[in-house]
Amino acid sequence: MDSTPRRKSGLNLPSGMNETSLRLETFSSSSSFRAVTCVSSPRAISSLSSPSKTSSCSDRFIPCRSSSRLHTFGLVEKGSPVKEGGNEAYARLLKSELFGSDFGSFSSPAGGQGGLSSPNKNMLRFKTDHSGPNSPFSPSILGHDSGISSESSTPPKPPRKVPKTPHKVLDAPSLQDDFYLNLVDWSSQNVLAVGLGTCVYLWTASNSKVTRLCDLGPNDSVCSVQWTREGSYISVGTHLGQVQVWDGTQCKRVRTMGGHQTRTGVLAWNSRTLASGSRDRHILQHDLRISSDYVSKLIGHKSEVCGLKWSHDDRELASGGNDNQLLVWNQHSQLPILKLTEHTAAVKAIAWSPHQSGLLASGGGTADRCIRFWNTTNGHQLNHVDTGSQVCNLAWSKNVNELVSTHGYSQNQIMVWKYPSLSKVATLVGHSLRVLYLAMSPDGQTIVTGAGDETLRFWNVFPSMKTQTPVKDTGLWSLGRTQIR
């Protein structure tokens, strides 16, 4: 019996095994450790250097974490941002030396540090994709593993929705189906003027009150109406060539001016004077402060003048005619400063941009179908788009950089365009005949369109200037159909 005291082993070994039959070997070809247990004699240990099929040794497999997909199951949390003064490279190197190259090279998909980490509250839970098509907090559309932080990405802006149906319809008996007339205008005081046959009617938008302004009698008819910018007075062009000015509040005629030989189909006010265009091919300038019928005559068109618009700074007047010409005039000359002849049909639709000085849009008739954009400073055409239909009217939004066009043959549609991309925001249909008339509300959100089908339709197409939120399907008035007279 050996008198040397036997040291108590710290290992809990199975019966028949002693500590000498257990040893720890390190293999240089791998950074992993293998605990080798031999259930036979020590001779079996020596066989590890040249393993054979008859070896009874068994290994406990320790997996390599670099080959696992822990991020798929949310098992690896993203590393926190490196604090100021920290040394991330040193931390990775230290982990590599302590735990091996495989462990040191492992990193989370988001670029955070792998390896030892605090217990994750999402343990054994699949990742949930919280992104949605309407969520403003959606992560990047490139995916979780794109390497781009979702905090720095901005979700795509949804397109603005425009209601496809009018929110109000007015019956307008005797509204003429004539491309060369301009029978609808909306004042800055929210009163709509409409020429119906021999009469002009005023419709107050706030209370839907209808007032008959005038009746020209059986021998004449209304060919054009136009409010002053202040909205107090309205001019009326007649079939006999007269230009009448009325007080819209008192329904009283203020002035009657002659000068045209035949119908006056278009009118345009600036701050001080009134321009009128006629089938006699002439443009007259009227000044109410002067007793004469007109102060100047502009001669340049070879056919009926059907489009007239002053620029917002009152410096230039654009005119369109049935001779396919678009002319630009200034106040210092009776000859046009620009002659633009790219259109191949009558030019009635004209609109000046309120967002950019010298930017003019024009639309051609059935044979042309194009909206063209011009720089009136140098006369260059900036762009054009083929709409596929006769262009009857153009109006530029003052709230956003968009414009609306109304069309005749052959689709009778209303279209909203972005500028300068000229992408379509909306296409609206509802009229059964050509959409010949267009006016915009004083707040710039609603348009009214008129057609030979004897209806006026109100559409919400533009956002407000302040909020620029999507326009709502409900308007200022109750949905329904009423009569304007």
PDB file of N, CA, C and O in Angstrom, residues 167-231:
ATOM      1  N   HIS A 167     -66.352  67.118 -58.315  1.00  0.00           N
ATOM      2  CA  HIS A 167     -67.118  67.156 -57.071  1.00  0.00           C
ATOM      3  C   HIS A 167     -68.392  67.993 -57.208  1.00  0.00           C
ATOM      4  O   HIS A 167     -69.230  68.015 -56.305  1.00  0.00           O
ATOM      5  N   LYS A 168     -68.530  68.670 -58.356  1.00  0.00           N
ATOM      6  CA  LYS A 168     -69.771  69.418 -58.599  1.00  0.00           C
ATOM      7  C   LYS A 168     -69.960  69.571 -60.099  1.00  0.00           C
ATOM      8  O   LYS A 168     -68.984  69.730 -60.843  1.00  0.00           O
ATOM      9  N   VAL A 169     -71.210  69.524 -60.519  1.00  0.00           N
ATOM     10  CA  VAL A 169     -71.565  69.688 -61.930  1.00  0.00           C
ATOM     11  C   VAL A 169     -72.694  70.699 -62.023  1.00  0.00           C
ATOM     12  O   VAL A 169     -73.700  70.601 -61.300  1.00  0.00           O
ATOM     13  N   LEU A 170     -72.524  71.702 -62.902  1.00  0.00           N
ATOM     14  CA  LEU A 170     -73.559  72.698 -63.167  1.00  0.00           C
ATOM     15  C   LEU A 170     -74.055  72.534 -64.596  1.00  0.00           C
ATOM     16  O   LEU A 170     -73.253  72.380 -65.523  1.00  0.00           O
ATOM     17  N   ASP A 171     -75.360  72.598 -64.763  1.00  0.00           N
ATOM     18  CA  ASP A 171     -75.940  72.639 -66.096  1.00  0.00           C
ATOM     19  C   ASP A 171     -75.766  74.047 -66.663  1.00  0.00           C
ATOM     20  O   ASP A 171     -76.045  75.042 -65.974  1.00  0.00           O
ATOM     21  N   ALA A 172     -75.325  74.130 -67.889  1.00  0.00           N
ATOM     22  CA  ALA A 172     -75.087  75.422 -68.541  1.00  0.00           C
ATOM     23  C   ALA A 172     -75.751  75.422 -69.912  1.00  0.00           C
ATOM     24  O   ALA A 172     -75.088  75.219 -70.933  1.00  0.00           O
ATOM     25  N   PRO A 173     -77.070  75.629 -69.968  1.00  0.00           N
ATOM     26  CA  PRO A 173     -77.776  75.609 -71.256  1.00  0.00           C
ATOM     27  C   PRO A 173     -77.263  76.705 -72.195  1.00  0.00           C
ATOM     28  O   PRO A 173     -76.906  77.804 -71.759  1.00  0.00           O
ATOM     29  N   SER A 174     -77.158  76.370 -73.465  1.00  0.00           N
ATOM     30  CA  SER A 174     -76.724  77.297 -74.514  1.00  0.00           C
ATOM     31  C   SER A 174     -75.241  77.639 -74.438  1.00  0.00           C
ATOM     32  O   SER A 174     -74.815  78.641 -75.032  1.00  0.00           O
ATOM     33  N   LEU A 175     -74.452  76.844 -73.724  1.00  0.00           N
ATOM     34  CA  LEU A 175     -73.001  77.045 -73.741  1.00  0.00           C
ATOM     35  C   LEU A 175     -72.480  76.566 -75.097  1.00  0.00           C
ATOM     36  O   LEU A 175     -72.605  75.391 -75.448  1.00  0.00           O
ATOM     37  N   GLN A 176     -71.905  77.484 -75.870  1.00  0.00           N
ATOM     38  CA  GLN A 176     -71.607  77.203 -77.268  1.00  0.00           C
ATOM     39  C   GLN A 176     -70.413  76.262 -77.434  1.00  0.00           C
ATOM     40  O   GLN A 176     -69.446  76.329 -76.663  1.00  0.00           O
ATOM     41  N   ASP A 177     -70.503  75.428 -78.440  1.00  0.00           N
ATOM     42  CA  ASP A 177     -69.419  74.511 -78.783  1.00  0.00           C
ATOM     43  C   ASP A 177     -68.589  75.144 -79.906  1.00  0.00           C
ATOM     44  O   ASP A 177     -68.647  74.726 -81.055  1.00  0.00           O
ATOM     45  N   ASP A 178     -67.807  76.180 -79.546  1.00  0.00           N
ATOM     46  CA  ASP A 178     -67.022  76.945 -80.521  1.00  0.00           C
ATOM     47  C   ASP A 178     -65.596  77.088 -79.981  1.00  0.00           C
ATOM     48  O   ASP A 178     -65.378  77.702 -78.925  1.00  0.00           O
ATOM     49  N   PHE A 179     -64.642  76.529 -80.711  1.00  0.00           N
ATOM     50  CA  PHE A 179     -63.247  76.509 -80.275  1.00  0.00           C
ATOM     51  C   PHE A 179     -62.681  77.914 -80.076  1.00  0.00           C
ATOM     52  O   PHE A 179     -61.803  78.118 -79.235  1.00  0.00           O
ATOM     53  N   TYR A 180     -63.157  78.909 -80.819  1.00  0.00           N
ATOM     54  CA  TYR A 180     -62.540  80.232 -80.835  1.00  0.00           C
ATOM     55  C   TYR A 180     -63.109  81.189 -79.796  1.00  0.00           C
ATOM     56  O   TYR A 180     -62.673  82.339 -79.720  1.00  0.00           O
ATOM     57  N   LEU A 181     -64.041  80.748 -78.978  1.00  0.00           N
ATOM     58  CA  LEU A 181     -64.646  81.605 -77.952  1.00  0.00           C
ATOM     59  C   LEU A 181     -64.040  81.320 -76.585  1.00  0.00           C
ATOM     60  O   LEU A 181     -63.463  80.253 -76.343  1.00  0.00           O
ATOM     61  N   ASN A 182     -64.224  82.285 -75.677  1.00  0.00           N
ATOM     62  CA  ASN A 182     -63.723  82.159 -74.296  1.00  0.00           C
ATOM     63  C   ASN A 182     -64.831  82.649 -73.364  1.00  0.00           C
ATOM     64  O   ASN A 182     -64.944  83.851 -73.074  1.00  0.00           O
ATOM     65  N   LEU A 183     -65.652  81.716 -72.893  1.00  0.00           N
ATOM     66  CA  LEU A 183     -66.913  82.052 -72.236  1.00  0.00           C
ATOM     67  C   LEU A 183     -66.935  81.809 -70.731  1.00  0.00           C
ATOM     68  O   LEU A 183     -67.994  81.969 -70.117  1.00  0.00           O
ATOM     69  N   VAL A 184     -65.827  81.431 -70.120  1.00  0.00           N
ATOM     70  CA  VAL A 184     -65.813  81.130 -68.686  1.00  0.00           C
ATOM     71  C   VAL A 184     -64.595  81.810 -68.051  1.00  0.00           C
ATOM     72  O   VAL A 184     -63.481  81.736 -68.581  1.00  0.00           O
ATOM     73  N   ASP A 185     -64.823  82.479 -66.904  1.00  0.00           N
ATOM     74  CA  ASP A 185     -63.709  83.066 -66.146  1.00  0.00           C
ATOM     75  C   ASP A 185     -64.083  83.135 -64.675  1.00  0.00           C
ATOM     76  O   ASP A 185     -65.264  83.332 -64.326  1.00  0.00           O
ATOM     77  N   TRP A 186     -63.086  82.962 -63.803  1.00  0.00           N
ATOM     78  CA  TRP A 186     -63.285  82.925 -62.351  1.00  0.00           C
ATOM     79  C   TRP A 186     -62.520  84.093 -61.732  1.00  0.00           C
ATOM     80  O   TRP A 186     -61.315  84.232 -61.928  1.00  0.00           O
ATOM     81  N   SER A 187     -63.223  84.915 -60.966  1.00  0.00           N
ATOM     82  CA  SER A 187     -62.607  86.137 -60.433  1.00  0.00           C
ATOM     83  C   SER A 187     -61.838  85.871 -59.154  1.00  0.00           C
ATOM     84  O   SER A 187     -61.996  84.822 -58.503  1.00  0.00           O
ATOM     85  N   SER A 188     -61.010  86.834 -58.781  1.00  0.00           N
ATOM     86  CA  SER A 188     -60.256  86.738 -57.532  1.00  0.00           C
ATOM     87  C   SER A 188     -61.155  86.862 -56.307  1.00  0.00           C
ATOM     88  O   SER A 188     -60.727  86.577 -55.186  1.00  0.00           O
ATOM     89  N   GLN A 189     -62.408  87.300 -56.510  1.00  0.00           N
ATOM     90  CA  GLN A 189     -63.382  87.381 -55.415  1.00  0.00           C
ATOM     91  C   GLN A 189     -64.316  86.175 -55.390  1.00  0.00           C
ATOM     92  O   GLN A 189     -65.384  86.217 -54.783  1.00  0.00           O
ATOM     93  N   ASN A 190     -63.911  85.108 -56.093  1.00  0.00           N
ATOM     94  CA  ASN A 190     -64.589  83.817 -56.040  1.00  0.00           C
ATOM     95  C   ASN A 190     -65.977  83.849 -56.689  1.00  0.00           C
ATOM     96  O   ASN A 190     -66.923  83.223 -56.204  1.00  0.00           O
ATOM     97  N   VAL A 191     -66.064  84.570 -57.801  1.00  0.00           N
ATOM     98  CA  VAL A 191     -67.306  84.626 -58.571  1.00  0.00           C
ATOM     99  C   VAL A 191     -67.011  84.123 -59.981  1.00  0.00           C
ATOM    100  O   VAL A 191     -66.073  84.596 -60.636  1.00  0.00           O
ATOM    101  N   LEU A 192     -67.811  83.172 -60.441  1.00  0.00           N
ATOM    102  CA  LEU A 192     -67.629  82.584 -61.762  1.00  0.00           C
ATOM    103  C   LEU A 192     -68.554  83.277 -62.753  1.00  0.00           C
ATOM    104  O   LEU A 192     -69.760  83.406 -62.505  1.00  0.00           O
ATOM    105  N   ALA A 193     -67.994  83.709 -63.891  1.00  0.00           N
ATOM    106  CA  ALA A 193     -68.777  84.341 -64.950  1.00  0.00           C
ATOM    107  C   ALA A 193     -68.860  83.383 -66.133  1.00  0.00           C
ATOM    108  O   ALA A 193     -67.851  82.806 -66.549  1.00  0.00           O
ATOM    109  N   VAL A 194     -70.066  83.224 -66.686  1.00  0.00           N
ATOM    110  CA  VAL A 194     -70.289  82.302 -67.796  1.00  0.00           C
ATOM    111  C   VAL A 194     -71.177  83.002 -68.834  1.00  0.00           C
ATOM    112  O   VAL A 194     -72.221  83.577 -68.478  1.00  0.00           O
ATOM    113  N   GLY A 195     -70.741  82.948 -70.088  1.00  0.00           N
ATOM    114  CA  GLY A 195     -71.547  83.487 -71.163  1.00  0.00           C
ATOM    115  C   GLY A 195     -72.407  82.398 -71.785  1.00  0.00           C
ATOM    116  O   GLY A 195     -71.889  81.411 -72.310  1.00  0.00           O
ATOM    117  N   LEU A 196     -73.710  82.581 -71.689  1.00  0.00           N
ATOM    118  CA  LEU A 196     -74.670  81.601 -72.210  1.00  0.00           C
ATOM    119  C   LEU A 196     -75.593  82.316 -73.198  1.00  0.00           C
ATOM    120  O   LEU A 196     -76.486  83.078 -72.793  1.00  0.00           O
ATOM    121  N   GLY A 197     -75.361  82.079 -74.473  1.00  0.00           N
ATOM    122  CA  GLY A 197     -76.200  82.710 -75.488  1.00  0.00           C
ATOM    123  C   GLY A 197     -76.021  84.208 -75.493  1.00  0.00           C
ATOM    124  O   GLY A 197     -74.916  84.732 -75.700  1.00  0.00           O
ATOM    125  N   THR A 198     -77.091  84.929 -75.218  1.00  0.00           N
ATOM    126  CA  THR A 198     -77.052  86.399 -75.213  1.00  0.00           C
ATOM    127  C   THR A 198     -76.810  86.967 -73.817  1.00  0.00           C
ATOM    128  O   THR A 198     -76.748  88.191 -73.664  1.00  0.00           O
ATOM    129  N   CYS A 199     -76.679  86.116 -72.807  1.00  0.00           N
ATOM    130  CA  CYS A 199     -76.586  86.575 -71.417  1.00  0.00           C
ATOM    131  C   CYS A 199     -75.255  86.189 -70.779  1.00  0.00           C
ATOM    132  O   CYS A 199     -74.597  85.229 -71.180  1.00  0.00           O
ATOM    133  N   VAL A 200     -74.897  86.952 -69.751  1.00  0.00           N
ATOM    134  CA  VAL A 200     -73.768  86.611 -68.880  1.00  0.00           C
ATOM    135  C   VAL A 200     -74.328  86.378 -67.482  1.00  0.00           C
ATOM    136  O   VAL A 200     -75.050  87.221 -66.932  1.00  0.00           O
ATOM    137  N   TYR A 201     -73.987  85.215 -66.900  1.00  0.00           N
ATOM    138  CA  TYR A 201     -74.444  84.867 -65.562  1.00  0.00           C
ATOM    139  C   TYR A 201     -73.255  84.820 -64.612  1.00  0.00           C
ATOM    140  O   TYR A 201     -72.149  84.394 -64.991  1.00  0.00           O
ATOM    141  N   LEU A 202     -73.514  85.248 -63.378  1.00  0.00           N
ATOM    142  CA  LEU A 202     -72.504  85.218 -62.316  1.00  0.00           C
ATOM    143  C   LEU A 202     -72.924  84.189 -61.280  1.00  0.00           C
ATOM    144  O   LEU A 202     -74.073  84.223 -60.788  1.00  0.00           O
ATOM    145  N   TRP A 203     -72.011  83.294 -60.941  1.00  0.00           N
ATOM    146  CA  TRP A 203     -72.273  82.248 -59.941  1.00  0.00           C
ATOM    147  C   TRP A 203     -71.288  82.434 -58.785  1.00  0.00           C
ATOM    148  O   TRP A 203     -70.072  82.341 -58.962  1.00  0.00           O
ATOM    149  N   THR A 204     -71.821  82.747 -57.607  1.00  0.00           N
ATOM    150  CA  THR A 204     -70.979  82.971 -56.426  1.00  0.00           C
ATOM    151  C   THR A 204     -70.664  81.630 -55.778  1.00  0.00           C
ATOM    152  O   THR A 204     -71.580  80.901 -55.356  1.00  0.00           O
ATOM    153  N   ALA A 205     -69.373  81.298 -55.702  1.00  0.00           N
ATOM    154  CA  ALA A 205     -68.972  79.968 -55.243  1.00  0.00           C
ATOM    155  C   ALA A 205     -69.271  79.743 -53.770  1.00  0.00           C
ATOM    156  O   ALA A 205     -69.516  78.615 -53.350  1.00  0.00           O
ATOM    157  N   SER A 206     -69.263  80.786 -52.973  1.00  0.00           N
ATOM    158  CA  SER A 206     -69.431  80.615 -51.524  1.00  0.00           C
ATOM    159  C   SER A 206     -70.849  80.210 -51.146  1.00  0.00           C
ATOM    160  O   SER A 206     -71.057  79.499 -50.154  1.00  0.00           O
ATOM    161  N   ASN A 207     -71.849  80.660 -51.909  1.00  0.00           N
ATOM    162  CA  ASN A 207     -73.238  80.351 -51.554  1.00  0.00           C
ATOM    163  C   ASN A 207     -74.061  79.824 -52.723  1.00  0.00           C
ATOM    164  O   ASN A 207     -75.280  79.630 -52.592  1.00  0.00           O
ATOM    165  N   SER A 208     -73.415  79.593 -53.880  1.00  0.00           N
ATOM    166  CA  SER A 208     -74.068  79.069 -55.085  1.00  0.00           C
ATOM    167  C   SER A 208     -75.176  79.983 -55.605  1.00  0.00           C
ATOM    168  O   SER A 208     -76.095  79.536 -56.302  1.00  0.00           O
ATOM    169  N   LYS A 209     -75.079  81.245 -55.311  1.00  0.00           N
ATOM    170  CA  LYS A 209     -76.065  82.210 -55.788  1.00  0.00           C
ATOM    171  C   LYS A 209     -75.799  82.532 -57.254  1.00  0.00           C
ATOM    172  O   LYS A 209     -74.661  82.768 -57.658  1.00  0.00           O
ATOM    173  N   VAL A 210     -76.858  82.564 -58.063  1.00  0.00           N
ATOM    174  CA  VAL A 210     -76.756  82.857 -59.493  1.00  0.00           C
ATOM    175  C   VAL A 210     -77.404  84.210 -59.774  1.00  0.00           C
ATOM    176  O   VAL A 210     -78.540  84.466 -59.349  1.00  0.00           O
ATOM    177  N   THR A 211     -76.661  85.067 -60.489  1.00  0.00           N
ATOM    178  CA  THR A 211     -77.141  86.398 -60.846  1.00  0.00           C
ATOM    179  C   THR A 211     -76.958  86.604 -62.342  1.00  0.00           C
ATOM    180  O   THR A 211     -75.888  86.292 -62.880  1.00  0.00           O
ATOM    181  N   ARG A 212     -77.964  87.143 -62.982  1.00  0.00           N
ATOM    182  CA  ARG A 212     -77.813  87.486 -64.396  1.00  0.00           C
ATOM    183  C   ARG A 212     -77.239  88.897 -64.496  1.00  0.00           C
ATOM    184  O   ARG A 212     -77.853  89.863 -64.036  1.00  0.00           O
ATOM    185  N   LEU A 213     -76.051  88.969 -65.108  1.00  0.00           N
ATOM    186  CA  LEU A 213     -75.373  90.263 -65.211  1.00  0.00           C
ATOM    187  C   LEU A 213     -75.971  91.116 -66.315  1.00  0.00           C
ATOM    188  O   LEU A 213     -76.258  92.311 -66.119  1.00  0.00           O
ATOM    189  N   CYS A 214     -76.145  90.539 -67.504  1.00  0.00           N
ATOM    190  CA  CYS A 214     -76.631  91.336 -68.632  1.00  0.00           C
ATOM    191  C   CYS A 214     -77.274  90.442 -69.674  1.00  0.00           C
ATOM    192  O   CYS A 214     -77.058  89.231 -69.693  1.00  0.00           O
ATOM    193  N   ASP A 215     -78.034  91.072 -70.551  1.00  0.00           N
ATOM    194  CA  ASP A 215     -78.644  90.406 -71.704  1.00  0.00           C
ATOM    195  C   ASP A 215     -78.414  91.322 -72.901  1.00  0.00           C
ATOM    196  O   ASP A 215     -78.872  92.467 -72.911  1.00  0.00           O
ATOM    197  N   LEU A 216     -77.694  90.809 -73.905  1.00  0.00           N
ATOM    198  CA  LEU A 216     -77.320  91.630 -75.047  1.00  0.00           C
ATOM    199  C   LEU A 216     -78.435  91.777 -76.077  1.00  0.00           C
ATOM    200  O   LEU A 216     -78.290  92.549 -77.039  1.00  0.00           O
ATOM    201  N   GLY A 217     -79.508  91.075 -75.922  1.00  0.00           N
ATOM    202  CA  GLY A 217     -80.615  91.200 -76.850  1.00  0.00           C
ATOM    203  C   GLY A 217     -80.557  90.187 -77.970  1.00  0.00           C
ATOM    204  O   GLY A 217     -79.580  89.442 -78.135  1.00  0.00           O
ATOM    205  N   PRO A 218     -81.589  90.146 -78.789  1.00  0.00           N
ATOM    206  CA  PRO A 218     -81.702  89.110 -79.826  1.00  0.00           C
ATOM    207  C   PRO A 218     -80.728  89.276 -80.984  1.00  0.00           C
ATOM    208  O   PRO A 218     -80.514  88.318 -81.738  1.00  0.00           O
ATOM    209  N   ASN A 219     -80.142  90.455 -81.148  1.00  0.00           N
ATOM    210  CA  ASN A 219     -79.272  90.706 -82.297  1.00  0.00           C
ATOM    211  C   ASN A 219     -77.789  90.529 -81.981  1.00  0.00           C
ATOM    212  O   ASN A 219     -76.942  90.759 -82.850  1.00  0.00           O
ATOM    213  N   ASP A 220     -77.458  90.142 -80.777  1.00  0.00           N
ATOM    214  CA  ASP A 220     -76.048  90.010 -80.393  1.00  0.00           C
ATOM    215  C   ASP A 220     -75.902  88.770 -79.516  1.00  0.00           C
ATOM    216  O   ASP A 220     -76.883  88.158 -79.088  1.00  0.00           O
ATOM    217  N   SER A 221     -74.675  88.387 -79.223  1.00  0.00           N
ATOM    218  CA  SER A 221     -74.405  87.240 -78.350  1.00  0.00           C
ATOM    219  C   SER A 221     -73.049  87.428 -77.685  1.00  0.00           C
ATOM    220  O   SER A 221     -72.208  88.210 -78.149  1.00  0.00           O
ATOM    221  N   VAL A 222     -72.867  86.693 -76.608  1.00  0.00           N
ATOM    222  CA  VAL A 222     -71.616  86.789 -75.844  1.00  0.00           C
ATOM    223  C   VAL A 222     -70.567  85.897 -76.487  1.00  0.00           C
ATOM    224  O   VAL A 222     -70.823  84.720 -76.772  1.00  0.00           O
ATOM    225  N   CYS A 223     -69.357  86.461 -76.708  1.00  0.00           N
ATOM    226  CA  CYS A 223     -68.249  85.697 -77.300  1.00  0.00           C
ATOM    227  C   CYS A 223     -67.067  85.539 -76.347  1.00  0.00           C
ATOM    228  O   CYS A 223     -66.242  84.637 -76.547  1.00  0.00           O
ATOM    229  N   SER A 224     -66.964  86.387 -75.333  1.00  0.00           N
ATOM    230  CA  SER A 224     -65.840  86.279 -74.394  1.00  0.00           C
ATOM    231  C   SER A 224     -66.168  87.032 -73.121  1.00  0.00           C
ATOM    232  O   SER A 224     -66.929  88.009 -73.142  1.00  0.00           O
ATOM    233  N   VAL A 225     -65.611  86.564 -71.991  1.00  0.00           N
ATOM    234  CA  VAL A 225     -65.727  87.248 -70.703  1.00  0.00           C
ATOM    235  C   VAL A 225     -64.352  87.222 -70.034  1.00  0.00           C
ATOM    236  O   VAL A 225     -63.588  86.271 -70.193  1.00  0.00           O
ATOM    237  N   GLN A 226     -64.048  88.292 -69.264  1.00  0.00           N
ATOM    238  CA  GLN A 226     -62.763  88.353 -68.559  1.00  0.00           C
ATOM    239  C   GLN A 226     -62.869  89.327 -67.400  1.00  0.00           C
ATOM    240  O   GLN A 226     -63.240  90.484 -67.567  1.00  0.00           O
ATOM    241  N   TRP A 227     -62.541  88.820 -66.182  1.00  0.00           N
ATOM    242  CA  TRP A 227     -62.511  89.664 -64.991  1.00  0.00           C
ATOM    243  C   TRP A 227     -61.218  90.470 -64.931  1.00  0.00           C
ATOM    244  O   TRP A 227     -60.177  90.039 -65.435  1.00  0.00           O
ATOM    245  N   THR A 228     -61.302  91.642 -64.280  1.00  0.00           N
ATOM    246  CA  THR A 228     -60.076  92.349 -63.929  1.00  0.00           C
ATOM    247  C   THR A 228     -59.365  91.567 -62.827  1.00  0.00           C
ATOM    248  O   THR A 228     -59.947  90.688 -62.187  1.00  0.00           O
ATOM    249  N   ARG A 229     -58.102  91.865 -62.598  1.00  0.00           N
ATOM    250  CA  ARG A 229     -57.342  91.128 -61.587  1.00  0.00           C
ATOM    251  C   ARG A 229     -57.884  91.370 -60.180  1.00  0.00           C
ATOM    252  O   ARG A 229     -57.762  90.504 -59.311  1.00  0.00           O
ATOM    253  N   GLU A 230     -58.478  92.526 -59.940  1.00  0.00           N
ATOM    254  CA  GLU A 230     -59.054  92.807 -58.628  1.00  0.00           C
ATOM    255  C   GLU A 230     -60.392  92.119 -58.436  1.00  0.00           C
ATOM    256  O   GLU A 230     -60.874  91.965 -57.315  1.00  0.00           O
ATOM    257  N   GLY A 231     -61.027  91.721 -59.542  1.00  0.00           N
ATOM    258  CA  GLY A 231     -62.287  90.988 -59.457  1.00  0.00           C
ATOM    259  C   GLY A 231     -63.516  91.845 -59.313  1.00  0.00           C
ATOM    260  O   GLY A 231     -64.605  91.321 -59.064  1.00  0.00           O
TER     261      GLY A 231
END
